[in-house]
Amino acid sequence: MTPDTAVREAEHAQDDPWGRLNPRLFLVNLSVVATPLATFGATTVLTGGEVNLQVLITCATFLITCLVISGISLMRLITTRYRITEDRVELHKGWLFRSQRSVPVDRIRSVDLTANPLHRIFGLTSLKVSTGDQASSGGGLSLDGLSNRDADALRSRLSELRHARQGLRTADGDTDTTIAELDWAWLRYAPLTLWGVGGVFIAVGSVYRTLHEMKIDPLELGIVKDLEDRFGSVPLWYGILVALLVIVLIGVAGSTATFIEGWGGYRLDRPETGMLRVRRGLLITRSVSIEEQRLRGVEVAEPLLLRWAGGARVKAVASGLGDEDENSSRSRLTPPVPLALARRIAADVLGAEVSPTDEADLAPHPRAALRRRINRALRWVVLIAAPFVGLGLWLTPALVHTGWITALVLLPVCLAFAHDAYRNLGHAVHGPYLVTRAGTFTRRTAAVQRDGIIGWSITRSVFQRKAGLLTLGAATAAGSGVYKVRDVSVSEGLALAEEAVPGLLAPFIERHPARR
């Protein structure tokens, strides 16, 4: 860069005004104080107006913490300023600890918008500029508290700069760029997950722990006492069945509500050439962009219950989506959808007529892989039934009979799962993709571009060595990082690695001379 060029850029930078976060962010920060007040009110109602010293101390501590958080957020509102020049985005913030960040436009990979319910009430949104670094703090910047208009203007401005520098073009407004939109018929797949039932136990456990910290015994609450007086005389087995039914119903309702909130307004489209965008969310709105040149494949996931109902989910195998947690969230291309639609979306995203996850002719795995899964199923049966038998030999023969009955019931179920897990194993080299499939509780079929594979990992447990098997892992900078071909024979696994990426594994293979 010549001195004259540097001077001109400095002059342009001085002409670009600095922007600030929207003042309405102060109201959002102040609303945090409502949480401890609501907690105190709910505790007062549950205890019938009897509030002990521990409750007061806990709620006061919570209130002080929220006030400190509000103060820190207010300081961020006062000190944060940003601007966009012709070649970079600059962010300055902090008072005691000052932070200055500058991101070149050439490095910007996506601009995402997120708005939680409080932000939406006050017409605000958060803008995140991602540079594609895997580490969460490795690049990019965030502006939390822009007005919707300012956020849209900033995203449009950055898009124009990227177009000018990378030769991209915005999709024609007369062309339908939509790949998929929400169909409320998909709501039938929402209850087919165990997360709703698990969420009930997590919520109950959290409430119990909070009350316990306040020195309140949940079993002594008036509501619990009323339930005990009304249903305390029913048989134990009936109470257990009713409790399980209530938990399942609450879990189903929770899963359905989570689906509606997370995927309301869903749309997958191409807003510009070379870019995928996923917009979704009812209360918390999200807009995630994925650069197609960083796309390395797709993954079609079929959880067990969803698979039985003929549904699946599609995830992008792409680099630059952040750390593990961010990648798990930002890589989701669809909610649970019909399997045929999932395959069509996977093909459309990859620019193919038929998705390689569906078209590839997967090779079966050795029978030794089936034996490993049968042995694993038998171990689970023994581990579950053995405690009943052991306690029965010590306490009462009735538990011994319970253990044997448990084993007899679990044996065919576990063996069925073992055979299903074996049938789901498969691998293939299909055109430019390595395709691998495995799993029974969640069957995952992943198609990864072969030129995106940067290394191989080979793992062999003691049992695998005895069976002549290995697990071959294709390492890539995209998605989960490693996509495994599980329990394949040694010769077949090495041949697969050589066929997928010729020469990559060869320097690490020790060849023994042929015996005479």
CSV table of C-alpha atoms in Angstrom, one decimal, residues 27-473:
chain,number,residue,atom,x,y,z
A,27,LEU,CA,-35.3,-0.6,28.9
A,28,VAL,CA,-34.4,-4.2,27.9
A,29,ASN,CA,-31.6,-4.2,30.5
A,30,LEU,CA,-33.8,-2.7,33.2
A,31,SER,CA,-36.4,-5.4,32.6
A,32,VAL,CA,-33.9,-8.0,33.9
A,33,VAL,CA,-34.8,-6.8,37.4
A,34,ALA,CA,-38.3,-8.2,37.0
A,35,THR,CA,-37.0,-11.7,37.2
A,36,PRO,CA,-36.1,-11.7,40.9
A,37,LEU,CA,-39.2,-9.8,41.7
A,38,ALA,CA,-41.3,-12.5,39.9
A,39,THR,CA,-39.4,-15.2,41.7
A,40,PHE,CA,-40.1,-13.6,45.1
A,41,GLY,CA,-43.8,-13.3,44.2
A,42,ALA,CA,-44.1,-16.9,43.1
A,43,THR,CA,-42.3,-18.2,46.2
A,44,THR,CA,-44.8,-16.2,48.4
A,45,VAL,CA,-47.7,-17.7,46.6
A,46,LEU,CA,-46.3,-21.3,46.9
A,47,THR,CA,-45.6,-20.9,50.6
A,48,GLY,CA,-49.0,-19.3,51.4
A,49,GLY,CA,-47.4,-15.9,52.4
A,50,GLU,CA,-44.9,-17.4,54.8
A,51,VAL,CA,-41.5,-16.1,53.8
A,52,ASN,CA,-38.4,-17.0,55.9
A,53,LEU,CA,-35.1,-15.3,56.1
A,54,GLN,CA,-33.4,-17.7,53.7
A,55,VAL,CA,-36.0,-16.7,51.0
A,56,LEU,CA,-35.3,-13.0,51.6
A,57,ILE,CA,-31.5,-13.5,51.4
A,58,THR,CA,-31.8,-15.6,48.2
A,59,CYS,CA,-34.1,-13.2,46.4
A,60,ALA,CA,-32.1,-10.1,47.6
A,61,THR,CA,-28.9,-11.7,46.3
A,62,PHE,CA,-30.6,-12.5,43.0
A,63,LEU,CA,-31.9,-8.9,42.8
A,64,ILE,CA,-28.4,-7.4,43.4
A,65,THR,CA,-26.9,-9.7,40.8
A,66,CYS,CA,-29.5,-8.6,38.2
A,67,LEU,CA,-28.8,-4.9,39.1
A,68,VAL,CA,-25.1,-5.5,38.5
A,69,ILE,CA,-25.8,-7.1,35.2
A,70,SER,CA,-28.1,-4.2,34.2
A,71,GLY,CA,-25.3,-1.8,35.2
A,72,ILE,CA,-22.8,-3.6,33.0
A,73,SER,CA,-25.2,-3.7,30.1
A,74,LEU,CA,-25.9,0.1,30.6
A,75,MET,CA,-22.1,0.7,30.4
A,76,ARG,CA,-21.9,-1.3,27.2
A,77,LEU,CA,-24.8,0.8,25.7
A,78,ILE,CA,-23.0,4.0,26.6
A,79,THR,CA,-19.5,3.0,25.4
A,80,THR,CA,-20.3,1.0,22.3
A,81,ARG,CA,-19.8,2.6,18.9
A,82,TYR,CA,-19.3,1.1,15.4
A,83,ARG,CA,-18.9,2.1,11.8
A,84,ILE,CA,-18.6,0.5,8.3
A,85,THR,CA,-16.0,1.8,5.9
A,86,GLU,CA,-15.3,0.7,2.3
A,87,ASP,CA,-13.1,-2.2,3.4
A,88,ARG,CA,-13.8,-3.0,7.1
A,89,VAL,CA,-16.2,-3.0,10.0
A,90,GLU,CA,-14.9,-1.4,13.2
A,91,LEU,CA,-16.3,-1.8,16.8
A,92,HIS,CA,-15.1,0.1,19.9
A,93,LYS,CA,-16.5,-0.6,23.3
A,94,GLY,CA,-15.6,-0.6,27.0
A,95,TRP,CA,-14.6,2.0,29.5
A,96,LEU,CA,-12.3,0.4,32.1
A,97,PHE,CA,-11.4,-2.4,29.8
A,98,ARG,CA,-11.5,-1.0,26.3
A,99,SER,CA,-11.9,-3.3,23.3
A,100,GLN,CA,-11.3,-2.3,19.6
A,101,ARG,CA,-12.1,-4.8,16.9
A,102,SER,CA,-11.7,-4.4,13.1
A,103,VAL,CA,-13.0,-7.0,10.6
A,104,PRO,CA,-12.1,-6.7,6.9
A,105,VAL,CA,-15.0,-7.0,4.6
A,106,ASP,CA,-13.1,-9.7,2.6
A,107,ARG,CA,-13.2,-12.0,5.6
A,108,ILE,CA,-16.9,-11.7,6.3
A,109,ARG,CA,-18.7,-15.0,5.7
A,110,SER,CA,-22.2,-14.3,7.1
A,111,VAL,CA,-24.3,-11.7,8.8
A,112,ASP,CA,-26.9,-13.2,11.2
A,113,LEU,CA,-29.8,-11.5,13.0
A,114,THR,CA,-31.3,-12.7,16.2
A,115,ALA,CA,-34.1,-11.1,18.3
A,116,ASN,CA,-35.4,-12.5,21.7
A,117,PRO,CA,-38.9,-11.7,23.0
A,118,LEU,CA,-37.6,-8.6,25.0
A,119,HIS,CA,-35.8,-7.3,21.9
A,120,ARG,CA,-38.9,-7.7,19.8
A,121,ILE,CA,-41.1,-5.9,22.3
A,122,PHE,CA,-38.8,-2.9,22.0
A,123,GLY,CA,-38.2,-3.2,18.2
A,124,LEU,CA,-34.6,-4.3,18.6
A,125,THR,CA,-32.4,-7.1,17.2
A,126,SER,CA,-28.8,-8.4,17.5
A,127,LEU,CA,-26.5,-8.5,14.5
A,128,LYS,CA,-23.5,-10.9,14.4
A,129,VAL,CA,-20.8,-10.6,11.8
A,130,SER,CA,-19.1,-14.0,11.3
A,131,THR,CA,-15.6,-14.4,9.7
A,132,GLY,CA,-15.8,-18.2,9.6
A,133,ASP,CA,-13.3,-18.9,12.4
A,134,GLN,CA,-14.1,-22.1,14.3
A,135,ALA,CA,-13.4,-20.7,17.7
A,136,SER,CA,-16.2,-18.7,19.2
A,137,SER,CA,-13.9,-15.8,20.0
A,138,GLY,CA,-11.6,-16.2,17.1
A,139,GLY,CA,-13.2,-13.6,14.8
A,140,GLY,CA,-16.3,-11.6,13.9
A,141,LEU,CA,-18.1,-9.1,16.1
A,142,SER,CA,-21.6,-8.7,17.6
A,143,LEU,CA,-23.9,-5.6,17.9
A,144,ASP,CA,-26.5,-6.4,20.6
A,145,GLY,CA,-29.3,-3.7,20.6
A,146,LEU,CA,-29.8,-2.3,17.1
A,147,SER,CA,-33.2,-1.1,15.8
A,148,ASN,CA,-34.7,-3.4,13.2
A,149,ARG,CA,-34.2,-0.7,10.6
A,150,ASP,CA,-30.6,-0.1,11.4
A,151,ALA,CA,-29.8,-3.9,11.5
A,152,ASP,CA,-31.4,-4.4,8.0
A,153,ALA,CA,-29.5,-1.4,6.7
A,154,LEU,CA,-26.2,-2.7,8.0
A,155,ARG,CA,-26.8,-6.1,6.6
A,156,SER,CA,-27.7,-4.6,3.2
A,157,ARG,CA,-24.6,-2.4,3.3
A,158,LEU,CA,-22.3,-5.3,4.1
A,159,SER,CA,-23.9,-7.4,1.4
A,160,GLU,CA,-23.3,-4.7,-1.1
A,161,LEU,CA,-19.6,-4.4,-0.1
A,162,ARG,CA,-19.2,-8.2,-0.3
A,163,HIS,CA,-20.8,-8.2,-3.8
A,164,ALA,CA,-18.4,-5.5,-5.0
A,165,ARG,CA,-15.3,-7.2,-3.6
A,166,GLN,CA,-16.2,-10.9,-4.3
A,167,GLY,CA,-18.1,-10.6,-7.5
A,168,LEU,CA,-21.3,-11.9,-6.1
A,169,ARG,CA,-24.7,-10.7,-7.2
A,170,THR,CA,-28.1,-10.5,-5.5
A,171,ALA,CA,-30.7,-12.9,-6.7
A,172,ASP,CA,-33.2,-11.5,-9.2
A,173,GLY,CA,-36.3,-10.3,-7.4
A,174,ASP,CA,-38.5,-11.9,-10.0
A,175,THR,CA,-36.9,-15.3,-9.4
A,176,ASP,CA,-38.2,-17.6,-6.6
A,177,THR,CA,-35.2,-18.4,-4.5
A,178,THR,CA,-37.2,-20.4,-1.9
A,179,ILE,CA,-36.0,-23.9,-1.2
A,180,ALA,CA,-38.4,-24.8,1.5
A,181,GLU,CA,-41.1,-23.0,3.7
A,182,LEU,CA,-42.9,-24.0,6.8
A,183,ASP,CA,-45.8,-26.5,6.4
A,184,TRP,CA,-47.9,-26.8,9.6
A,185,ALA,CA,-48.5,-30.4,8.7
A,186,TRP,CA,-45.0,-31.0,9.9
A,187,LEU,CA,-46.3,-30.3,13.4
A,188,ARG,CA,-47.2,-34.0,13.7
A,189,TYR,CA,-43.5,-34.8,14.0
A,190,ALA,CA,-43.0,-32.4,17.0
A,191,PRO,CA,-44.0,-34.9,19.7
A,192,LEU,CA,-41.6,-37.6,18.3
A,193,THR,CA,-38.7,-36.7,20.5
A,194,LEU,CA,-37.6,-37.6,24.0
A,195,TRP,CA,-36.4,-34.1,24.7
A,196,GLY,CA,-39.9,-33.0,25.8
A,197,VAL,CA,-40.1,-35.7,28.5
A,198,GLY,CA,-36.5,-35.0,29.5
A,199,GLY,CA,-37.4,-31.3,29.8
A,200,VAL,CA,-40.1,-32.2,32.4
A,201,PHE,CA,-37.6,-33.9,34.6
A,202,ILE,CA,-35.1,-31.1,34.2
A,203,ALA,CA,-37.7,-28.4,35.1
A,204,VAL,CA,-38.9,-30.4,38.2
A,205,GLY,CA,-35.3,-30.9,39.3
A,206,SER,CA,-34.5,-27.2,38.9
A,207,VAL,CA,-37.6,-26.1,40.9
A,208,TYR,CA,-36.8,-28.6,43.6
A,209,ARG,CA,-33.2,-27.5,43.9
A,210,THR,CA,-34.2,-23.8,44.0
A,211,LEU,CA,-36.7,-24.4,46.8
A,212,HIS,CA,-34.2,-26.6,48.6
A,213,GLU,CA,-31.7,-23.8,48.5
A,214,MET,CA,-34.3,-21.5,50.1
A,215,LYS,CA,-34.8,-24.1,52.9
A,216,ILE,CA,-38.3,-24.9,51.7
A,217,ASP,CA,-39.4,-28.5,51.6
A,218,PRO,CA,-41.4,-29.1,48.4
A,219,LEU,CA,-43.2,-32.0,50.0
A,220,GLU,CA,-44.6,-29.7,52.7
A,221,LEU,CA,-46.1,-27.2,50.3
A,222,GLY,CA,-49.9,-26.7,50.3
A,223,ILE,CA,-50.4,-27.8,46.7
A,224,VAL,CA,-48.4,-31.1,47.3
A,225,LYS,CA,-50.4,-31.8,50.5
A,226,ASP,CA,-53.7,-31.3,48.7
A,227,LEU,CA,-52.6,-33.8,46.0
A,228,GLU,CA,-51.6,-36.2,48.7
A,229,ASP,CA,-54.9,-36.0,50.5
A,230,ARG,CA,-56.9,-36.5,47.3
A,231,PHE,CA,-54.9,-39.3,45.7
A,232,GLY,CA,-53.0,-40.8,48.6
A,233,SER,CA,-55.4,-43.7,48.9
A,234,VAL,CA,-55.1,-45.0,45.3
A,235,PRO,CA,-53.0,-48.1,44.6
A,236,LEU,CA,-49.3,-47.5,44.0
A,237,TRP,CA,-49.2,-49.0,40.5
A,238,TYR,CA,-52.2,-46.8,39.5
A,239,GLY,CA,-50.4,-43.7,40.8
A,240,ILE,CA,-47.2,-44.5,38.9
A,241,LEU,CA,-49.2,-45.0,35.6
A,242,VAL,CA,-51.0,-41.7,36.1
A,243,ALA,CA,-47.8,-39.9,36.9
A,244,LEU,CA,-46.1,-41.3,33.8
A,245,LEU,CA,-49.1,-40.4,31.6
A,246,VAL,CA,-49.0,-36.8,33.0
A,247,ILE,CA,-45.3,-36.6,32.3
A,248,VAL,CA,-45.7,-37.9,28.8
A,249,LEU,CA,-48.6,-35.5,28.1
A,250,ILE,CA,-46.6,-32.5,29.5
A,251,GLY,CA,-43.6,-33.6,27.4
A,252,VAL,CA,-45.6,-33.8,24.2
A,253,ALA,CA,-47.1,-30.4,24.9
A,254,GLY,CA,-43.6,-29.1,25.6
A,255,SER,CA,-42.1,-30.6,22.4
A,256,THR,CA,-45.0,-29.2,20.3
A,257,ALA,CA,-44.5,-25.7,21.9
A,258,THR,CA,-40.8,-25.9,21.3
A,259,PHE,CA,-41.4,-26.8,17.6
A,260,ILE,CA,-43.8,-23.9,17.2
A,261,GLU,CA,-41.5,-21.4,18.9
A,262,GLY,CA,-38.3,-22.6,17.2
A,263,TRP,CA,-39.6,-23.1,13.6
A,264,GLY,CA,-42.4,-20.7,13.3
A,265,GLY,CA,-41.9,-18.6,10.1
A,266,TYR,CA,-39.3,-21.0,8.8
A,267,ARG,CA,-37.9,-20.4,5.4
A,268,LEU,CA,-34.8,-21.7,3.6
A,269,ASP,CA,-33.8,-19.7,0.5
A,270,ARG,CA,-30.9,-18.3,-1.5
A,271,PRO,CA,-31.0,-14.5,-1.0
A,272,GLU,CA,-28.0,-14.1,-3.2
A,273,THR,CA,-25.8,-16.2,-5.4
A,274,GLY,CA,-23.6,-18.5,-3.3
A,275,MET,CA,-25.4,-18.0,-0.1
A,276,LEU,CA,-28.0,-20.1,1.9
A,277,ARG,CA,-30.2,-18.4,4.5
A,278,VAL,CA,-32.4,-20.0,7.2
A,279,ARG,CA,-35.0,-17.8,8.9
A,280,ARG,CA,-37.0,-19.2,11.7
A,281,GLY,CA,-38.4,-18.5,15.2
A,282,LEU,CA,-41.7,-17.3,16.6
A,283,LEU,CA,-40.7,-15.6,19.8
A,284,ILE,CA,-36.9,-15.6,19.2
A,285,THR,CA,-36.4,-14.8,15.6
A,286,ARG,CA,-33.2,-16.1,13.9
A,287,SER,CA,-31.7,-15.4,10.5
A,288,VAL,CA,-28.6,-17.6,9.7
A,289,SER,CA,-26.5,-17.3,6.5
A,290,ILE,CA,-24.2,-20.1,5.2
A,291,GLU,CA,-21.8,-19.4,2.4
A,292,GLU,CA,-22.1,-22.2,-0.2
A,293,GLN,CA,-18.4,-22.2,-1.0
A,294,ARG,CA,-17.8,-23.3,2.6
A,295,LEU,CA,-20.4,-26.1,2.2
A,296,ARG,CA,-18.8,-29.6,2.3
A,297,GLY,CA,-21.9,-31.8,2.3
A,298,VAL,CA,-25.1,-32.6,4.2
A,299,GLU,CA,-26.2,-34.9,6.9
A,300,VAL,CA,-29.7,-36.5,7.1
A,301,ALA,CA,-30.6,-37.4,10.7
A,302,GLU,CA,-33.4,-39.8,11.5
A,303,PRO,CA,-34.1,-40.2,15.3
A,304,LEU,CA,-35.8,-43.5,16.0
A,305,LEU,CA,-39.4,-42.3,16.6
A,306,LEU,CA,-39.1,-39.8,13.7
A,307,ARG,CA,-37.8,-42.6,11.5
A,308,TRP,CA,-40.7,-44.8,12.3
A,309,ALA,CA,-43.0,-42.0,11.3
A,310,GLY,CA,-41.2,-41.4,8.0
A,311,GLY,CA,-39.5,-38.1,9.0
A,312,ALA,CA,-36.0,-36.7,9.0
A,313,ARG,CA,-33.9,-33.6,9.6
A,314,VAL,CA,-31.2,-32.0,7.4
A,315,LYS,CA,-28.0,-30.4,8.6
A,316,ALA,CA,-25.4,-28.6,6.6
A,317,VAL,CA,-21.8,-29.9,6.8
A,318,ALA,CA,-20.1,-26.5,6.5
A,319,SER,CA,-17.0,-24.8,7.9
A,320,GLY,CA,-17.0,-21.4,9.6
A,321,LEU,CA,-20.1,-21.9,11.7
A,322,GLY,CA,-18.4,-21.3,15.0
A,323,ASP,CA,-17.6,-23.7,17.9
A,324,GLU,CA,-19.4,-27.0,18.6
A,325,ASP,CA,-22.5,-25.5,20.1
A,326,GLU,CA,-22.8,-22.8,17.5
A,327,ASN,CA,-22.3,-25.3,14.7
A,328,SER,CA,-25.0,-27.6,16.1
A,329,SER,CA,-27.5,-24.7,16.1
A,330,ARG,CA,-26.5,-22.8,12.9
A,331,SER,CA,-26.1,-25.9,10.7
A,332,ARG,CA,-29.8,-26.9,11.0
A,333,LEU,CA,-31.4,-26.5,7.6
A,334,THR,CA,-34.8,-28.0,8.3
A,335,PRO,CA,-37.1,-28.9,11.2
A,336,PRO,CA,-38.4,-32.5,11.3
A,337,VAL,CA,-39.9,-33.0,7.8
A,338,PRO,CA,-41.1,-35.9,5.6
A,339,LEU,CA,-38.1,-38.1,4.5
A,340,ALA,CA,-38.8,-37.5,0.8
A,341,LEU,CA,-38.8,-33.7,1.3
A,342,ALA,CA,-35.6,-34.0,3.4
A,343,ARG,CA,-33.9,-35.8,0.5
A,344,ARG,CA,-35.1,-33.2,-2.0
A,345,ILE,CA,-33.8,-30.4,0.2
A,346,ALA,CA,-30.4,-32.1,0.6
A,347,ALA,CA,-30.2,-32.5,-3.2
A,348,ASP,CA,-31.2,-28.9,-3.8
A,349,VAL,CA,-28.6,-27.6,-1.3
A,350,LEU,CA,-25.8,-29.6,-2.9
A,351,GLY,CA,-27.0,-28.6,-6.4
A,352,ALA,CA,-27.7,-32.2,-7.4
A,353,GLU,CA,-30.6,-34.0,-9.1
A,354,VAL,CA,-30.6,-36.7,-6.3
A,355,SER,CA,-29.0,-36.4,-2.9
A,356,PRO,CA,-25.9,-38.6,-2.5
A,357,THR,CA,-27.3,-39.6,0.9
A,358,ASP,CA,-30.1,-41.3,-1.0
A,359,GLU,CA,-28.5,-42.3,-4.3
A,360,ALA,CA,-25.3,-43.9,-3.1
A,361,ASP,CA,-25.1,-47.7,-3.0
A,362,LEU,CA,-23.9,-48.3,0.5
A,363,ALA,CA,-21.7,-51.3,1.1
A,364,PRO,CA,-22.7,-53.6,4.0
A,365,HIS,CA,-20.3,-54.2,6.9
A,366,PRO,CA,-18.9,-57.6,8.0
A,367,ARG,CA,-20.9,-60.0,10.1
A,368,ALA,CA,-18.4,-59.4,12.9
A,369,ALA,CA,-19.9,-55.9,13.3
A,370,LEU,CA,-23.3,-57.6,14.0
A,371,ARG,CA,-21.7,-59.9,16.6
A,372,ARG,CA,-20.3,-56.8,18.3
A,373,ARG,CA,-23.7,-55.2,18.5
A,374,ILE,CA,-25.3,-58.4,19.8
A,375,ASN,CA,-22.7,-58.7,22.5
A,376,ARG,CA,-23.3,-55.1,23.5
A,377,ALA,CA,-27.0,-55.7,23.7
A,378,LEU,CA,-26.5,-58.8,25.9
A,379,ARG,CA,-24.3,-56.7,28.2
A,380,TRP,CA,-27.0,-54.1,28.6
A,381,VAL,CA,-29.5,-56.9,29.5
A,382,VAL,CA,-27.2,-58.2,32.1
A,383,LEU,CA,-26.4,-54.8,33.6
A,384,ILE,CA,-30.1,-53.9,33.9
A,385,ALA,CA,-31.3,-57.3,35.3
A,386,ALA,CA,-28.3,-58.1,37.6
A,387,PRO,CA,-29.1,-55.6,40.3
A,388,PHE,CA,-32.6,-57.1,40.8
A,389,VAL,CA,-31.1,-60.6,41.0
A,390,GLY,CA,-28.3,-59.5,43.4
A,391,LEU,CA,-30.7,-57.7,45.7
A,392,GLY,CA,-33.1,-60.6,45.5
A,393,LEU,CA,-30.5,-63.1,46.7
A,394,TRP,CA,-29.9,-60.8,49.7
A,395,LEU,CA,-33.4,-59.5,50.5
A,396,THR,CA,-36.3,-61.4,48.9
A,397,PRO,CA,-36.8,-64.0,46.1
A,398,ALA,CA,-39.5,-61.7,44.6
A,399,LEU,CA,-36.7,-59.4,43.3
A,400,VAL,CA,-35.0,-62.4,41.7
A,401,HIS,CA,-38.1,-63.2,39.7
A,402,THR,CA,-38.3,-59.6,38.8
A,403,GLY,CA,-34.8,-59.7,37.4
A,404,TRP,CA,-35.4,-62.7,35.3
A,405,ILE,CA,-38.7,-61.3,33.9
A,406,THR,CA,-36.8,-58.0,33.1
A,407,ALA,CA,-34.1,-60.0,31.3
A,408,LEU,CA,-36.7,-62.0,29.3
A,409,VAL,CA,-38.5,-58.8,28.3
A,410,LEU,CA,-35.4,-56.8,27.4
A,411,LEU,CA,-33.6,-59.6,25.5
A,412,PRO,CA,-35.7,-59.6,22.3
A,413,VAL,CA,-35.9,-55.8,22.4
A,414,CYS,CA,-32.2,-55.3,22.7
A,415,LEU,CA,-31.5,-57.9,20.0
A,416,ALA,CA,-33.9,-56.1,17.7
A,417,PHE,CA,-32.0,-52.9,18.3
A,418,ALA,CA,-28.7,-54.7,17.7
A,419,HIS,CA,-29.9,-56.0,14.3
A,420,ASP,CA,-31.3,-52.6,13.4
A,421,ALA,CA,-28.0,-50.9,14.2
A,422,TYR,CA,-26.1,-53.4,12.0
A,423,ARG,CA,-28.5,-52.9,9.1
A,424,ASN,CA,-28.0,-49.2,9.3
A,425,LEU,CA,-24.2,-49.5,8.8
A,426,GLY,CA,-23.0,-48.6,5.4
A,427,HIS,CA,-20.4,-46.6,3.4
A,428,ALA,CA,-19.7,-45.7,-0.2
A,429,VAL,CA,-17.6,-43.5,-2.4
A,430,HIS,CA,-20.2,-41.8,-4.6
A,431,GLY,CA,-18.8,-39.3,-7.1
A,432,PRO,CA,-17.2,-36.4,-5.2
A,433,TYR,CA,-18.6,-37.6,-1.9
A,434,LEU,CA,-17.8,-40.0,0.9
A,435,VAL,CA,-21.1,-41.3,2.2
A,436,THR,CA,-21.3,-43.0,5.6
A,437,ARG,CA,-24.3,-44.2,7.6
A,438,ALA,CA,-24.6,-45.5,11.2
A,439,GLY,CA,-26.8,-45.4,14.3
A,440,THR,CA,-30.1,-46.8,15.5
A,441,PHE,CA,-31.5,-44.4,18.1
A,442,THR,CA,-30.5,-41.7,15.6
A,443,ARG,CA,-29.6,-42.9,12.1
A,444,ARG,CA,-27.3,-40.4,10.5
A,445,THR,CA,-26.4,-40.5,6.8
A,446,ALA,CA,-23.6,-38.0,5.9
A,447,ALA,CA,-22.3,-37.1,2.5
A,448,VAL,CA,-18.9,-35.3,2.8
A,449,GLN,CA,-16.9,-33.9,-0.1
A,450,ARG,CA,-13.8,-36.0,-0.7
A,451,ASP,CA,-11.7,-32.9,-1.4
A,452,GLY,CA,-12.7,-31.5,2.0
A,453,ILE,CA,-11.1,-34.5,3.8
A,454,ILE,CA,-7.8,-33.3,5.4
A,455,GLY,CA,-6.9,-36.5,7.3
A,456,TRP,CA,-7.8,-39.9,8.5
A,457,SER,CA,-8.1,-41.3,12.0
A,458,ILE,CA,-8.1,-45.1,12.6
A,459,THR,CA,-9.2,-46.4,16.0
A,460,ARG,CA,-9.3,-50.1,17.1
A,461,SER,CA,-10.5,-51.2,20.5
A,462,VAL,CA,-9.4,-54.6,22.0
A,463,PHE,CA,-12.6,-56.2,20.8
A,464,GLN,CA,-12.3,-54.7,17.3
A,465,ARG,CA,-8.7,-56.1,17.0
A,466,LYS,CA,-10.0,-59.5,17.9
A,467,ALA,CA,-12.8,-59.2,15.3
A,468,GLY,CA,-10.5,-57.8,12.6
A,469,LEU,CA,-12.4,-54.5,12.5
A,470,LEU,CA,-11.5,-50.8,12.7
A,471,THR,CA,-13.3,-47.5,12.8
A,472,LEU,CA,-12.2,-45.1,10.0
A,473,GLY,CA,-12.7,-41.4,10.7
